[in-house]
PDB file of C-alpha atoms in Angstrom:
ATOM      1  CA  MET A   1     106.055 112.682 121.557  1.00  0.00           C
ATOM      2  CA  SER A   2     109.361 111.011 120.720  1.00  0.00           C
ATOM      3  CA  LYS A   3     110.048 109.261 117.428  1.00  0.00           C
ATOM      4  CA  ALA A   4     110.478 105.930 119.243  1.00  0.00           C
ATOM      5  CA  THR A   5     107.047 106.251 120.899  1.00  0.00           C
ATOM      6  CA  LYS A   6     105.496 107.223 117.583  1.00  0.00           C
ATOM      7  CA  ARG A   7     107.085 104.219 115.818  1.00  0.00           C
ATOM      8  CA  GLU A   8     105.886 101.929 118.621  1.00  0.00           C
ATOM      9  CA  ARG A   9     102.300 103.222 118.263  1.00  0.00           C
ATOM     10  CA  GLN A  10     102.419 102.803 114.511  1.00  0.00           C
ATOM     11  CA  LYS A  11     103.674  99.238 114.983  1.00  0.00           C
ATOM     12  CA  GLU A  12     100.843  98.511 117.463  1.00  0.00           C
ATOM     13  CA  ASN A  13      98.286 100.041 115.075  1.00  0.00           C
ATOM     14  CA  ARG A  14      99.583  97.904 112.188  1.00  0.00           C
ATOM     15  CA  GLU A  15      99.397  94.797 114.399  1.00  0.00           C
ATOM     16  CA  ARG A  16      95.800  95.579 115.443  1.00  0.00           C
ATOM     17  CA  ALA A  17      94.843  96.234 111.815  1.00  0.00           C
ATOM     18  CA  ARG A  18      96.440  92.908 110.764  1.00  0.00           C
ATOM     19  CA  GLU A  19      94.576  91.041 113.533  1.00  0.00           C
ATOM     20  CA  GLU A  20      91.307  92.684 112.481  1.00  0.00           C
ATOM     21  CA  ARG A  21      91.885  91.693 108.826  1.00  0.00           C
ATOM     22  CA  GLU A  22      92.583  88.101 109.886  1.00  0.00           C
ATOM     23  CA  ARG A  23      89.423  88.057 112.034  1.00  0.00           C
ATOM     24  CA  LEU A  24      87.345  89.385 109.143  1.00  0.00           C
ATOM     25  CA  LEU A  25      88.860  86.860 106.710  1.00  0.00           C
ATOM     26  CA  LYS A  26      88.116  84.027 109.138  1.00  0.00           C
ATOM     27  CA  ARG A  27      84.524  85.244 109.523  1.00  0.00           C
ATOM     28  CA  ASP A  28      84.172  85.482 105.734  1.00  0.00           C
ATOM     29  CA  ARG A  29      85.397  81.886 105.352  1.00  0.00           C
ATOM     30  CA  GLN A  30      82.921  80.721 107.991  1.00  0.00           C
ATOM     31  CA  MET A  31      80.073  82.573 106.279  1.00  0.00           C
ATOM     32  CA  LYS A  32      81.015  81.072 102.889  1.00  0.00           C
ATOM     33  CA  THR A  33      80.969  77.606 104.438  1.00  0.00           C
ATOM     34  CA  LEU A  34      77.587  78.287 106.047  1.00  0.00           C
ATOM     35  CA  ARG A  35      76.187  79.675 102.776  1.00  0.00           C
ATOM     36  CA  GLY A  36      77.445  76.599 100.913  1.00  0.00           C
ATOM     37  CA  PHE A  37      75.811  74.329 103.469  1.00  0.00           C
ATOM     38  CA  LEU A  38      72.530  76.247 103.230  1.00  0.00           C
ATOM     39  CA  ILE A  39      72.610  76.185  99.432  1.00  0.00           C
ATOM     40  CA  LEU A  40      72.902  72.409  99.648  1.00  0.00           C
ATOM     41  CA  LEU A  41      70.351  72.069 102.442  1.00  0.00           C
ATOM     42  CA  VAL A  42      67.589  74.275 101.022  1.00  0.00           C
ATOM     43  CA  PRO A  43      66.891  72.131  97.947  1.00  0.00           C
ATOM     44  CA  ILE A  44      66.903  69.005 100.063  1.00  0.00           C
ATOM     45  CA  ALA A  45      64.704  70.663 102.674  1.00  0.00           C
ATOM     46  CA  ILE A  46      61.724  70.144 100.399  1.00  0.00           C
ATOM     47  CA  LEU A  47      61.428  66.530 101.451  1.00  0.00           C
ATOM     48  CA  VAL A  48      58.203  64.648 101.009  1.00  0.00           C
ATOM     49  CA  PHE A  49      57.691  61.078 102.067  1.00  0.00           C
ATOM     50  CA  VAL A  50      55.541  58.699 100.101  1.00  0.00           C
ATOM     51  CA  ILE A  51      55.070  55.134 101.215  1.00  0.00           C
ATOM     52  CA  SER A  52      54.457  52.639  98.483  1.00  0.00           C
ATOM     53  CA  ALA A  53      53.104  49.628 100.261  1.00  0.00           C
ATOM     54  CA  GLN A  54      51.080  46.743  99.056  1.00  0.00           C
ATOM     55  CA  SER A  55      48.538  47.702 101.696  1.00  0.00           C
ATOM     56  CA  ASP A  56      47.026  51.155 102.233  1.00  0.00           C
ATOM     57  CA  ASP A  57      46.045  50.364 105.806  1.00  0.00           C
ATOM     58  CA  ALA A  58      48.839  50.572 108.414  1.00  0.00           C
ATOM     59  CA  ALA A  59      46.707  48.465 110.771  1.00  0.00           C
ATOM     60  CA  ALA A  60      46.987  45.661 108.219  1.00  0.00           C
ATOM     61  CA  PHE A  61      50.780  45.657 108.458  1.00  0.00           C
ATOM     62  CA  ASP A  62      52.147  42.306 107.368  1.00  0.00           C
ATOM     63  CA  LYS A  63      55.793  41.503 108.013  1.00  0.00           C
ATOM     64  CA  ASN A  64      55.749  39.128 105.055  1.00  0.00           C
ATOM     65  CA  LYS A  65      54.883  41.864 102.566  1.00  0.00           C
ATOM     66  CA  GLY A  66      57.432  43.955 100.742  1.00  0.00           C
ATOM     67  CA  TYR A  67      57.329  47.625 101.704  1.00  0.00           C
ATOM     68  CA  THR A  68      59.218  50.459 100.078  1.00  0.00           C
ATOM     69  CA  ALA A  69      59.532  54.126 100.952  1.00  0.00           C
ATOM     70  CA  THR A  70      60.324  56.840  98.469  1.00  0.00           C
ATOM     71  CA  ILE A  71      61.987  59.933  99.858  1.00  0.00           C
ATOM     72  CA  GLU A  72      61.295  62.665  97.330  1.00  0.00           C
ATOM     73  CA  THR A  73      63.810  65.521  97.339  1.00  0.00           C
ATOM     74  CA  SER A  74      64.657  68.330  94.984  1.00  0.00           C
ATOM     75  CA  GLU A  75      67.892  66.437  94.286  1.00  0.00           C
ATOM     76  CA  GLY A  76      66.083  63.255  93.236  1.00  0.00           C
ATOM     77  CA  ASN A  77      64.303  60.347  94.848  1.00  0.00           C
ATOM     78  CA  ILE A  78      65.768  57.916  97.352  1.00  0.00           C
ATOM     79  CA  VAL A  79      63.958  54.582  97.272  1.00  0.00           C
ATOM     80  CA  VAL A  80      64.288  52.387 100.339  1.00  0.00           C
ATOM     81  CA  ALA A  81      63.347  48.716 100.681  1.00  0.00           C
ATOM     82  CA  LEU A  82      61.993  48.305 104.206  1.00  0.00           C
ATOM     83  CA  ASP A  83      62.927  45.082 105.989  1.00  0.00           C
ATOM     84  CA  ALA A  84      59.652  44.010 107.615  1.00  0.00           C
ATOM     85  CA  LYS A  85      60.892  40.449 108.191  1.00  0.00           C
ATOM     86  CA  LYS A  86      64.033  41.293 110.199  1.00  0.00           C
ATOM     87  CA  ALA A  87      62.699  44.506 111.730  1.00  0.00           C
ATOM     88  CA  PRO A  88      58.887  44.298 111.954  1.00  0.00           C
ATOM     89  CA  ILE A  89      58.528  46.686 114.920  1.00  0.00           C
ATOM     90  CA  ALA A  90      60.710  49.489 113.519  1.00  0.00           C
ATOM     91  CA  THR A  91      59.342  49.041 109.989  1.00  0.00           C
ATOM     92  CA  LYS A  92      55.728  49.096 111.142  1.00  0.00           C
ATOM     93  CA  HIS A  93      56.362  52.261 113.181  1.00  0.00           C
ATOM     94  CA  PHE A  94      57.998  53.963 110.178  1.00  0.00           C
ATOM     95  CA  VAL A  95      55.158  52.904 107.842  1.00  0.00           C
ATOM     96  CA  GLU A  96      52.512  54.124 110.313  1.00  0.00           C
ATOM     97  CA  LEU A  97      54.152  57.554 110.587  1.00  0.00           C
ATOM     98  CA  ALA A  98      54.419  57.802 106.805  1.00  0.00           C
ATOM     99  CA  ASP A  99      50.773  56.733 106.373  1.00  0.00           C
ATOM    100  CA  LYS A 100      49.788  59.509 108.800  1.00  0.00           C
ATOM    101  CA  LYS A 101      51.787  61.874 106.541  1.00  0.00           C
ATOM    102  CA  PHE A 102      54.067  62.769 109.458  1.00  0.00           C
ATOM    103  CA  TYR A 103      57.106  63.039 107.155  1.00  0.00           C
ATOM    104  CA  ASP A 104      55.428  65.157 104.459  1.00  0.00           C
ATOM    105  CA  GLY A 105      57.272  68.447 104.063  1.00  0.00           C
ATOM    106  CA  LEU A 106      60.062  67.678 106.532  1.00  0.00           C
ATOM    107  CA  CYS A 107      63.682  68.268 105.639  1.00  0.00           C
ATOM    108  CA  ILE A 108      66.999  66.501 105.771  1.00  0.00           C
ATOM    109  CA  ASP A 109      68.509  68.358 108.725  1.00  0.00           C
ATOM    110  CA  ARG A 110      71.899  66.709 108.945  1.00  0.00           C
ATOM    111  CA  LEU A 111      74.433  66.112 106.210  1.00  0.00           C
ATOM    112  CA  SER A 112      77.726  64.627 107.373  1.00  0.00           C
ATOM    113  CA  GLN A 113      80.172  63.719 104.636  1.00  0.00           C
ATOM    114  CA  ASP A 114      81.190  60.050 104.610  1.00  0.00           C
ATOM    115  CA  PHE A 115      78.826  59.430 107.550  1.00  0.00           C
ATOM    116  CA  VAL A 116      75.035  59.933 107.302  1.00  0.00           C
ATOM    117  CA  ILE A 117      72.163  62.097 106.161  1.00  0.00           C
ATOM    118  CA  GLN A 118      69.435  62.492 108.758  1.00  0.00           C
ATOM    119  CA  GLY A 119      65.826  63.625 108.731  1.00  0.00           C
ATOM    120  CA  GLY A 120      62.473  63.129 110.390  1.00  0.00           C
ATOM    121  CA  SER A 121      62.616  65.808 113.065  1.00  0.00           C
ATOM    122  CA  PRO A 122      59.403  67.860 113.110  1.00  0.00           C
ATOM    123  CA  ASN A 123      61.207  71.236 113.229  1.00  0.00           C
ATOM    124  CA  CYS A 124      64.191  70.316 111.042  1.00  0.00           C
ATOM    125  CA  ASP A 125      66.541  70.770 114.013  1.00  0.00           C
ATOM    126  CA  GLN A 126      67.491  67.177 114.943  1.00  0.00           C
ATOM    127  CA  LYS A 127      65.303  67.470 118.044  1.00  0.00           C
ATOM    128  CA  GLY A 128      61.982  65.938 118.949  1.00  0.00           C
ATOM    129  CA  GLY A 129      59.942  63.337 117.217  1.00  0.00           C
ATOM    130  CA  SER A 130      56.410  62.138 116.708  1.00  0.00           C
ATOM    131  CA  GLY A 131      55.887  61.624 120.427  1.00  0.00           C
ATOM    132  CA  THR A 132      55.478  57.896 120.017  1.00  0.00           C
ATOM    133  CA  SER A 133      58.542  55.713 120.189  1.00  0.00           C
ATOM    134  CA  VAL A 134      58.930  51.962 120.065  1.00  0.00           C
ATOM    135  CA  SER A 135      61.755  49.574 120.837  1.00  0.00           C
ATOM    136  CA  GLY A 136      62.947  48.422 117.443  1.00  0.00           C
ATOM    137  CA  GLU A 137      65.308  45.696 116.382  1.00  0.00           C
ATOM    138  CA  VAL A 138      69.070  46.340 116.438  1.00  0.00           C
ATOM    139  CA  PRO A 139      71.418  44.538 114.060  1.00  0.00           C
ATOM    140  CA  THR A 140      74.444  42.479 114.964  1.00  0.00           C
ATOM    141  CA  ASP A 141      76.411  43.341 111.819  1.00  0.00           C
ATOM    142  CA  HIS A 142      76.510  47.164 111.983  1.00  0.00           C
ATOM    143  CA  TYR A 143      75.272  49.513 109.250  1.00  0.00           C
ATOM    144  CA  PRO A 144      76.510  49.032 105.672  1.00  0.00           C
ATOM    145  CA  VAL A 145      76.451  52.037 103.349  1.00  0.00           C
ATOM    146  CA  GLY A 146      72.855  52.556 102.185  1.00  0.00           C
ATOM    147  CA  THR A 147      71.301  51.375 105.439  1.00  0.00           C
ATOM    148  CA  ILE A 148      68.328  53.279 106.889  1.00  0.00           C
ATOM    149  CA  ALA A 149      68.002  53.211 110.673  1.00  0.00           C
ATOM    150  CA  ALA A 150      66.284  55.080 113.500  1.00  0.00           C
ATOM    151  CA  ALA A 151      68.184  57.994 115.022  1.00  0.00           C
ATOM    152  CA  LYS A 152      68.000  58.338 118.790  1.00  0.00           C
ATOM    153  CA  LYS A 153      69.435  60.356 121.659  1.00  0.00           C
ATOM    154  CA  GLY A 154      72.583  58.946 123.196  1.00  0.00           C
ATOM    155  CA  THR A 155      70.735  58.418 126.467  1.00  0.00           C
ATOM    156  CA  ASP A 156      67.915  56.386 124.865  1.00  0.00           C
ATOM    157  CA  PRO A 157      68.069  52.594 125.156  1.00  0.00           C
ATOM    158  CA  ALA A 158      69.380  50.628 122.182  1.00  0.00           C
ATOM    159  CA  GLY A 159      66.779  50.264 119.434  1.00  0.00           C
ATOM    160  CA  THR A 160      64.681  53.286 120.443  1.00  0.00           C
ATOM    161  CA  CYS A 161      62.747  54.260 117.331  1.00  0.00           C
ATOM    162  CA  ASP A 162      60.658  57.426 116.905  1.00  0.00           C
ATOM    163  CA  SER A 163      60.413  59.562 113.773  1.00  0.00           C
ATOM    164  CA  GLN A 164      64.043  60.536 113.174  1.00  0.00           C
ATOM    165  CA  PHE A 165      66.034  58.342 110.825  1.00  0.00           C
ATOM    166  CA  PHE A 166      69.379  58.317 109.091  1.00  0.00           C
ATOM    167  CA  VAL A 167      70.804  56.838 105.912  1.00  0.00           C
ATOM    168  CA  VAL A 168      74.433  55.692 106.078  1.00  0.00           C
ATOM    169  CA  THR A 169      76.391  57.408 103.299  1.00  0.00           C
ATOM    170  CA  GLY A 170      79.974  56.412 104.045  1.00  0.00           C
ATOM    171  CA  SER A 171      82.523  54.389 105.944  1.00  0.00           C
ATOM    172  CA  LYS A 172      82.234  56.403 109.168  1.00  0.00           C
ATOM    173  CA  GLY A 173      78.547  55.491 109.398  1.00  0.00           C
ATOM    174  CA  ALA A 174      79.224  51.842 108.628  1.00  0.00           C
ATOM    175  CA  THR A 175      81.159  51.511 111.892  1.00  0.00           C
ATOM    176  CA  LEU A 176      78.411  52.801 114.183  1.00  0.00           C
ATOM    177  CA  PRO A 177      77.796  50.553 117.194  1.00  0.00           C
ATOM    178  CA  ASN A 178      74.847  48.136 116.999  1.00  0.00           C
ATOM    179  CA  ASP A 179      72.648  50.565 118.913  1.00  0.00           C
ATOM    180  CA  TYR A 180      70.132  51.835 116.338  1.00  0.00           C
ATOM    181  CA  ALA A 181      67.034  50.130 114.954  1.00  0.00           C
ATOM    182  CA  ARG A 182      67.918  49.194 111.373  1.00  0.00           C
ATOM    183  CA  PHE A 183      64.891  48.726 109.128  1.00  0.00           C
ATOM    184  CA  GLY A 184      65.852  49.040 105.485  1.00  0.00           C
ATOM    185  CA  THR A 185      68.288  49.597 102.653  1.00  0.00           C
ATOM    186  CA  VAL A 186      68.477  52.116  99.815  1.00  0.00           C
ATOM    187  CA  ILE A 187      67.753  50.397  96.510  1.00  0.00           C
TER     188      ILE A 187
END
């Protein structure tokens, strides 16, 4: 084997080794990001919903009453004032699911910085729902930070409301189109 061939092989071997190191570093960065996300998600995954309503009976839903929902997480409680006057259909549906303890033990399965947090999917995978959806009220003035609204598939009609919900956490969420049933605000 000539010296030139040997040098060429060594150069190719160094290049392959460099590419492998870069691939491994990239994978390590991805795994660190995933671990960080999971470390944040796991404490929040212990989500329990408690509805504090003036009435214990969902059948006695009154759009003139003040309803609140408390989302209990390992990171603290999120208290939401439900807007039964402006969104009686979506609010009633949400209250009924909470009264049936549908939300108990579910997790926040989506965390998007400066956008939304989302929960309410039965398998914590942003898929599925309670199996009962209603056509809720959609706003005309978008979704200010702190808004709670019903999540839906892109193919669902505007206002479709099942069990999944989101809370707007930043400016990207505030510009969502008026397509989602809005039924409360974080207080």
